[in-house]
mmCIF file of C-alpha atoms and ligand atoms in Angstrom:
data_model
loop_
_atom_site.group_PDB
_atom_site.id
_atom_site.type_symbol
_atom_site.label_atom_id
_atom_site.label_comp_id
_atom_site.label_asym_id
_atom_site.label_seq_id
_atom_site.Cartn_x
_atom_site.Cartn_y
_atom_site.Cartn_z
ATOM 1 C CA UNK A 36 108.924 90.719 -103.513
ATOM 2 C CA UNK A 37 110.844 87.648 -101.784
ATOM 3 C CA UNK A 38 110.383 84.830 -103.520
ATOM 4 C CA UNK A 39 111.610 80.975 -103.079
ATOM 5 C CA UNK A 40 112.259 79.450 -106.460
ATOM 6 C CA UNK A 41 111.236 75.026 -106.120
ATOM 7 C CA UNK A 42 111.624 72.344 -109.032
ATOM 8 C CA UNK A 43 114.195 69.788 -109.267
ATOM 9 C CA UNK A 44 117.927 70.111 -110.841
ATOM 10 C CA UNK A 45 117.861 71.043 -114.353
ATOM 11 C CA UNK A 46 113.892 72.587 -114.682
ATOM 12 C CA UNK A 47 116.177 76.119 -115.287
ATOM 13 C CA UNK A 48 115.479 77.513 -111.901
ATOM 14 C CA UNK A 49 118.563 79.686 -112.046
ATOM 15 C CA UNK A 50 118.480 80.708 -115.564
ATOM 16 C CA UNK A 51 115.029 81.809 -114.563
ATOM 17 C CA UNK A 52 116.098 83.431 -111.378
ATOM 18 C CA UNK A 53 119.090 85.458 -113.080
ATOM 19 C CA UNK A 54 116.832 86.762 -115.601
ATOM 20 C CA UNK A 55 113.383 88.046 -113.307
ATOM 21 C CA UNK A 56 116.480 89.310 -110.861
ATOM 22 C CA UNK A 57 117.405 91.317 -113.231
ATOM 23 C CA UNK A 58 114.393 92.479 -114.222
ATOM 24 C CA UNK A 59 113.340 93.393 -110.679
ATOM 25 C CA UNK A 60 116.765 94.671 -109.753
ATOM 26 C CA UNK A 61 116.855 92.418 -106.485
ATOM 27 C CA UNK A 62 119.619 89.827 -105.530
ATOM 28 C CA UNK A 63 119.540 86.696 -107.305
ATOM 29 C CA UNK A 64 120.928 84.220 -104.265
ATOM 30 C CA UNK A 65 121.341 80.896 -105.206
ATOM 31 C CA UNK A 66 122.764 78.511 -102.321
ATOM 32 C CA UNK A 67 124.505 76.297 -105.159
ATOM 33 C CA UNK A 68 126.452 79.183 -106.321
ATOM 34 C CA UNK A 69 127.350 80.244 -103.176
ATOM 35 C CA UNK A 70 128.956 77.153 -102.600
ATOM 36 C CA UNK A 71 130.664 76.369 -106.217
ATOM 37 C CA UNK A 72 132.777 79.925 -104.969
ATOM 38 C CA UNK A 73 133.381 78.470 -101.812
ATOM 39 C CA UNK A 74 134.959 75.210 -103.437
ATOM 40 C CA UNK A 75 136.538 77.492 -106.360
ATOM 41 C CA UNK A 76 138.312 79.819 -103.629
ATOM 42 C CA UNK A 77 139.259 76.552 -101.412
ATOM 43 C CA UNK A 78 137.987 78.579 -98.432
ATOM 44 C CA UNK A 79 137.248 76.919 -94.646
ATOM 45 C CA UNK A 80 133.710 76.562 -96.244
ATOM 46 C CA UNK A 81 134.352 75.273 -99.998
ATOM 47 C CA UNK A 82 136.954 71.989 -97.701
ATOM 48 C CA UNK A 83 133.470 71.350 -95.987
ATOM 49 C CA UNK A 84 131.341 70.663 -98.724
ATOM 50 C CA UNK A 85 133.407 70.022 -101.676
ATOM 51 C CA UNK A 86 132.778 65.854 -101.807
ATOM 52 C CA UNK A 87 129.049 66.512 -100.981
ATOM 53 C CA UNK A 88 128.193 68.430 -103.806
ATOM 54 C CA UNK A 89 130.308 66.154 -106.074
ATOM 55 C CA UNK A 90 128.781 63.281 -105.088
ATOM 56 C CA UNK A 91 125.280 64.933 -105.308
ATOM 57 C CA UNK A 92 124.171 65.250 -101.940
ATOM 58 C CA UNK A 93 122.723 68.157 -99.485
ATOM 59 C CA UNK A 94 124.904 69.901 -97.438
ATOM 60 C CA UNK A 95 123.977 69.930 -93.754
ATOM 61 C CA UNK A 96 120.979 72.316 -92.778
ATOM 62 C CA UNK A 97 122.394 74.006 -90.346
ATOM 63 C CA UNK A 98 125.400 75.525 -92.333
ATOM 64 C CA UNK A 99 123.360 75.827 -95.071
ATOM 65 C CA UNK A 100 120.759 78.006 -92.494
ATOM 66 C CA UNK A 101 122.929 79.805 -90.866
ATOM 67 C CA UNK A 102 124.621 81.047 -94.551
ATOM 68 C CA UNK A 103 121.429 82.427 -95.671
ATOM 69 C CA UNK A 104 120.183 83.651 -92.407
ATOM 70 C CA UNK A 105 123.577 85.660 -92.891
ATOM 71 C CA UNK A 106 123.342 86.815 -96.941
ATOM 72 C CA UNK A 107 119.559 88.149 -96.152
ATOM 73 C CA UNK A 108 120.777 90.452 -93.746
ATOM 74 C CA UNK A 109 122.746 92.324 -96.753
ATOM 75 C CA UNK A 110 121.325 95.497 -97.847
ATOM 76 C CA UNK A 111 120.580 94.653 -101.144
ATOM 77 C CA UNK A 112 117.522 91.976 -100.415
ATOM 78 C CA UNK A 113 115.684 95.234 -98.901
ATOM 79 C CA UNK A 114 113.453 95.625 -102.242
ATOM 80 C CA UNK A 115 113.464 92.029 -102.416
ATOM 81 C CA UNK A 116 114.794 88.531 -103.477
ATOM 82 C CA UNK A 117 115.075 85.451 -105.064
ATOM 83 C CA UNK A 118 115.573 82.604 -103.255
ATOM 84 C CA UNK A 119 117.338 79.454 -105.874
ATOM 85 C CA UNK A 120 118.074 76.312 -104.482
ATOM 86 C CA UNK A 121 116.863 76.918 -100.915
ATOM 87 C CA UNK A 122 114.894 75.689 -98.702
ATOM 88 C CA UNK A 123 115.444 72.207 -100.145
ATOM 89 C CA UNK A 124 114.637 70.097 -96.291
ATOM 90 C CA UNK A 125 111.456 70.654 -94.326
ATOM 91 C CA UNK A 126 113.658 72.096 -91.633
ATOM 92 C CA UNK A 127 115.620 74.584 -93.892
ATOM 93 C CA UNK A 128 111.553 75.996 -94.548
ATOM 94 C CA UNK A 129 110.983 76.264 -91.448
ATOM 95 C CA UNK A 130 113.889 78.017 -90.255
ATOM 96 C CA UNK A 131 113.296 80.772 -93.279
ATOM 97 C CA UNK A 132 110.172 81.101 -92.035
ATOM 98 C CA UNK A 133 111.507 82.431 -88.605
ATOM 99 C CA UNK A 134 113.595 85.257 -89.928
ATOM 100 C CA UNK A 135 111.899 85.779 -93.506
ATOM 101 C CA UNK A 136 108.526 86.526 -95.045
ATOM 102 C CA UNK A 137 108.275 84.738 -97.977
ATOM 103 C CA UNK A 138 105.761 86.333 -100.624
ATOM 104 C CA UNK A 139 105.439 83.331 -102.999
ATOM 105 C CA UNK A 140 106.852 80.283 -103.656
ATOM 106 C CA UNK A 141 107.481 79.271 -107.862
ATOM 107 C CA UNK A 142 107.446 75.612 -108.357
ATOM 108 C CA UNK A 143 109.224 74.468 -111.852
ATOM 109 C CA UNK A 144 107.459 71.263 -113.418
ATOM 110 C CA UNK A 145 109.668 68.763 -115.534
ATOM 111 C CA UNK A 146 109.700 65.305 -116.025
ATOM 112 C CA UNK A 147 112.212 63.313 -115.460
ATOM 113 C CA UNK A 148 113.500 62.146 -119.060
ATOM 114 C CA UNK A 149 113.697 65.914 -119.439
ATOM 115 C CA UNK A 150 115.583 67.096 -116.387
ATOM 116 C CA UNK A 151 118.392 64.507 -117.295
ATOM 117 C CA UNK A 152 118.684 65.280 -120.561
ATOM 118 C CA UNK A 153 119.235 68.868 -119.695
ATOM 119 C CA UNK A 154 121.434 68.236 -116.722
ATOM 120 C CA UNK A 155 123.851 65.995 -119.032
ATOM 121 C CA UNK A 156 124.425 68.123 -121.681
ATOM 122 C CA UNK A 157 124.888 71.361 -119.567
ATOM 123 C CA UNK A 158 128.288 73.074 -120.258
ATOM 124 C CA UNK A 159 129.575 75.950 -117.953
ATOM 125 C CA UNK A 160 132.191 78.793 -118.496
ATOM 126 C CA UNK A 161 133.149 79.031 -114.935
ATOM 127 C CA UNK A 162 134.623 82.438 -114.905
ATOM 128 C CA UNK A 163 131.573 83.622 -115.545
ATOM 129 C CA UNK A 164 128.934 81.667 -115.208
ATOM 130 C CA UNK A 165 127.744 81.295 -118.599
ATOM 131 C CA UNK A 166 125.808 78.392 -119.345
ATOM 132 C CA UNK A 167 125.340 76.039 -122.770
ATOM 133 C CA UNK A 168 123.835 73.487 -123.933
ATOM 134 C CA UNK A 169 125.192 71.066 -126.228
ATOM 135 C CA UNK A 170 121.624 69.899 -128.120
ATOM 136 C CA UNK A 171 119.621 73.011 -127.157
ATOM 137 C CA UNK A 172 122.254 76.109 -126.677
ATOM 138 C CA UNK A 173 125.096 74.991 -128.234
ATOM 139 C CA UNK A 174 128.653 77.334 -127.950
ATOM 140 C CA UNK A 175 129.113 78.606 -131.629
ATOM 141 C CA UNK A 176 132.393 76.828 -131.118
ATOM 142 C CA UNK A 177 132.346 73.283 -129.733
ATOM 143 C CA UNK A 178 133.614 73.619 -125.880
ATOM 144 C CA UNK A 179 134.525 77.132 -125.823
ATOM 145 C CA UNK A 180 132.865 80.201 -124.430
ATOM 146 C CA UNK A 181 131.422 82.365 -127.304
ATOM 147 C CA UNK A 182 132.647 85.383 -125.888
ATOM 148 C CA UNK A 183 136.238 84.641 -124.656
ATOM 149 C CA UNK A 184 136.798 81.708 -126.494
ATOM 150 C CA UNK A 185 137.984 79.583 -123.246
ATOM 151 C CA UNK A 186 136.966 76.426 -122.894
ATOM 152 C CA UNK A 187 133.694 75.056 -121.034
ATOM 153 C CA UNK A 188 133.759 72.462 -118.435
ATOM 154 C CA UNK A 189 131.026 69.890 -117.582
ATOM 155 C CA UNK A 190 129.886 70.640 -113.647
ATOM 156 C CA UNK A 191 131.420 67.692 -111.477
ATOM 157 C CA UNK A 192 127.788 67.079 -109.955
ATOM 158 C CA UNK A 193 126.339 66.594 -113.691
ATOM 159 C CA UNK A 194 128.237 63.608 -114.300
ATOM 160 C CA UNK A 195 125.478 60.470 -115.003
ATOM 161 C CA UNK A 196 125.775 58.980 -111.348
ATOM 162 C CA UNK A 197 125.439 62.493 -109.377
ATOM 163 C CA UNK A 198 122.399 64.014 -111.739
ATOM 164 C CA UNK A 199 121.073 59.944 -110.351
ATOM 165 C CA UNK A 200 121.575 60.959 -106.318
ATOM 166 C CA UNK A 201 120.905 64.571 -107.307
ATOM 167 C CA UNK A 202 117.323 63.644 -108.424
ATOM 168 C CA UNK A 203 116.859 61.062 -106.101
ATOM 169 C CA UNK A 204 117.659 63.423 -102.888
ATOM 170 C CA UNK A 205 115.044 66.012 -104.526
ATOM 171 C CA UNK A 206 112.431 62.900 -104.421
ATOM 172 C CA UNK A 207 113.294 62.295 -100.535
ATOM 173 C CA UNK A 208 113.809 66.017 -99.524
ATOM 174 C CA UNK A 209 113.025 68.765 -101.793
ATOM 175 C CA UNK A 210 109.511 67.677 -103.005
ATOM 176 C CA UNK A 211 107.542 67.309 -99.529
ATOM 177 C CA UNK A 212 108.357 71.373 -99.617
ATOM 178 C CA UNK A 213 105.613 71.545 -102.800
ATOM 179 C CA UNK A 214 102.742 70.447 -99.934
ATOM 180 C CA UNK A 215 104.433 72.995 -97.120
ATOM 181 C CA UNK A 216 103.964 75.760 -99.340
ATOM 182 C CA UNK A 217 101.220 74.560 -101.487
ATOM 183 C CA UNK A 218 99.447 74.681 -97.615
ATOM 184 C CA UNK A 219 100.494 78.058 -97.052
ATOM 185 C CA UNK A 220 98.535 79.272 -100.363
ATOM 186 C CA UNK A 221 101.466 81.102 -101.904
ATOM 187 C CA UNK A 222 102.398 78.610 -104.367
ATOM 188 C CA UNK A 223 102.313 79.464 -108.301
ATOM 189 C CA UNK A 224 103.410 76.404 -110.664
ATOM 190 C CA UNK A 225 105.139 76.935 -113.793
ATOM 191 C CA UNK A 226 106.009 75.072 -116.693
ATOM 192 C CA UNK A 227 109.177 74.252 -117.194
ATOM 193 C CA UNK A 228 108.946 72.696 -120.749
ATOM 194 C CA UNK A 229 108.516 75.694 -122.795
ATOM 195 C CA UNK A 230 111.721 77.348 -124.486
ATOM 196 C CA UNK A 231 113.175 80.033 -121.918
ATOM 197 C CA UNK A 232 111.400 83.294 -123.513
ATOM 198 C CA UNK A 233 107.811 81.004 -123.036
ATOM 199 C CA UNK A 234 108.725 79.896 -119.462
ATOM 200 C CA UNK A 235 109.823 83.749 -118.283
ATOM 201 C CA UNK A 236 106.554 84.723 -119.709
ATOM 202 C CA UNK A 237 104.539 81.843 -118.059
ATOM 203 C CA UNK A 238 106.794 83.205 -114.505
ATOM 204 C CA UNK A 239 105.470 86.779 -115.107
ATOM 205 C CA UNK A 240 102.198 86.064 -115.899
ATOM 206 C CA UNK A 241 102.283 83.546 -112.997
ATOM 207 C CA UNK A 242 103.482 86.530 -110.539
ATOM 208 C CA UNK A 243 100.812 89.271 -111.573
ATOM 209 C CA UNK A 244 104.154 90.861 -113.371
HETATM 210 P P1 AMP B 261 122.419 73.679 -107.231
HETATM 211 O O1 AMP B 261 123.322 74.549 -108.001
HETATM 212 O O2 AMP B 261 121.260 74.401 -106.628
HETATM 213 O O3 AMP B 261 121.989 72.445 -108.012
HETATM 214 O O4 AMP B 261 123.258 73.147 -105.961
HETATM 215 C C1 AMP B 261 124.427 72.380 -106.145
HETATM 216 C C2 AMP B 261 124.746 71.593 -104.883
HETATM 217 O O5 AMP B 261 124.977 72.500 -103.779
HETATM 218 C C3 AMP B 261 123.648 70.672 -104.382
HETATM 219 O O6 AMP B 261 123.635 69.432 -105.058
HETATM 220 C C4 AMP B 261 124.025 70.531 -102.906
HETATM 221 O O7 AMP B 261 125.146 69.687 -102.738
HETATM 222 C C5 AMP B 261 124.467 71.953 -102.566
HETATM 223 N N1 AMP B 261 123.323 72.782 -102.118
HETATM 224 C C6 AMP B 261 122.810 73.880 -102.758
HETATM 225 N N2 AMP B 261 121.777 74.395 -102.075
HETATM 226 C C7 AMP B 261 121.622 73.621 -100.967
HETATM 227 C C8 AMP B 261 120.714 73.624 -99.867
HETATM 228 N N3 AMP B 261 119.730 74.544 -99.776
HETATM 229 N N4 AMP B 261 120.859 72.676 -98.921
HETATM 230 C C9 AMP B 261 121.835 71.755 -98.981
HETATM 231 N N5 AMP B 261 122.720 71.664 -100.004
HETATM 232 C C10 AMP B 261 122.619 72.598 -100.995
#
């Protein structure tokens, strides 16, 4: 099954999308991860988009296009995959759509209060990609990993004024995708309020799974 997971920064798209990959034993390719390595590794590719992620922004559709067009042609996504994080432009859809067939498309509701709160008290282990909570999933030691005790780092882009530009650039480009696929027909919505174990069940359910 190829799916495209939609919803705005901090409905828990990717913990989601880890956890149903998993499951299904398909690739889990998320667009924002991709380029975190890319910036973590200083390659030719993490120099071009460093200060637009930090700031909040989208990097340019045709990179971003071409990057995907590129990671689908792996032999893993054969059985299937999930999409997190793109498209996130009209035109990034429509490109997919010329060398992909996209079975569904899962839309993550939040509001807004929500989504911010999430977003600001996210904590990361960036060797491995664990991911905390301060309120809701806190470390069992304040700002350290539980399993390797290092310490946790807040993402650059969840800092007050990016999670702002972050939400706002959703607004402007990532939302007019709900109509595009809603059109299509393919379109499930989920609920992203729930505590994880509800909203994977709501996915499933959602999916005929
Ligand atoms: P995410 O982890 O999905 O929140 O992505 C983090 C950041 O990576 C975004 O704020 C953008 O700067 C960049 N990014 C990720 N996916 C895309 C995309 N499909 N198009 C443009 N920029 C992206």
């Amino acid at each position: 099954m190829n799916l495209v997971f939609l919803g705005p920064p901090g409905a828990g798209k990717g913990t989601m999308a880890t956890r149903l990959a998993d499951d299904l034993g398909v690739p889990h390719i998320s667009t924002g991860d991709i380029f975190r390595a890319a910036v973590a590794n200083a390659t030719e590719l993490g120099k071009q988009v460093k200060a637009i992620m930090e700031s909040g922004g989208l990097v340019p559709d045709e990179l971003t296009i071409a990057l995907v067009e590129e990671r689908l042609k792996e032999s893993d996504t054969a059985k299937g995959y999930i999409l997190d994080g793109f498209p996130r432009t009209i035109p990034q859809a429509e490109a997919l759509d010329g060398f992909a067939s996209i079975d569904h498309a899962v839309r993550f509701v939040l509001e807004e209060a929500e989504l911010i709160k999430r977003l600001s008290g996210r904590r990361v282990h960036k060797p491995s990609g664990r991911t905390y909570h301060v309120e809701f999933n806190p470390p069992k030691v304040a700002g350290k990993d539980d399993l390797t005790g290092e310490p946790l780092i807040q993402r650059p882009d969840d800092q007050e004024e990016s999670i702002r530009n972050r939400l706002e650039v959703y607004e402007e480009q990532t939302a007019p995708l709900v109509s595009y696929y809603a059109d299509k027909g393919t379109m499930v919505t989920v609920d992203a309020a729930p505590k994880p174990d509800d909203v994977y069940a709501s996915l499933k359910t959602a999916l005929g799974l």
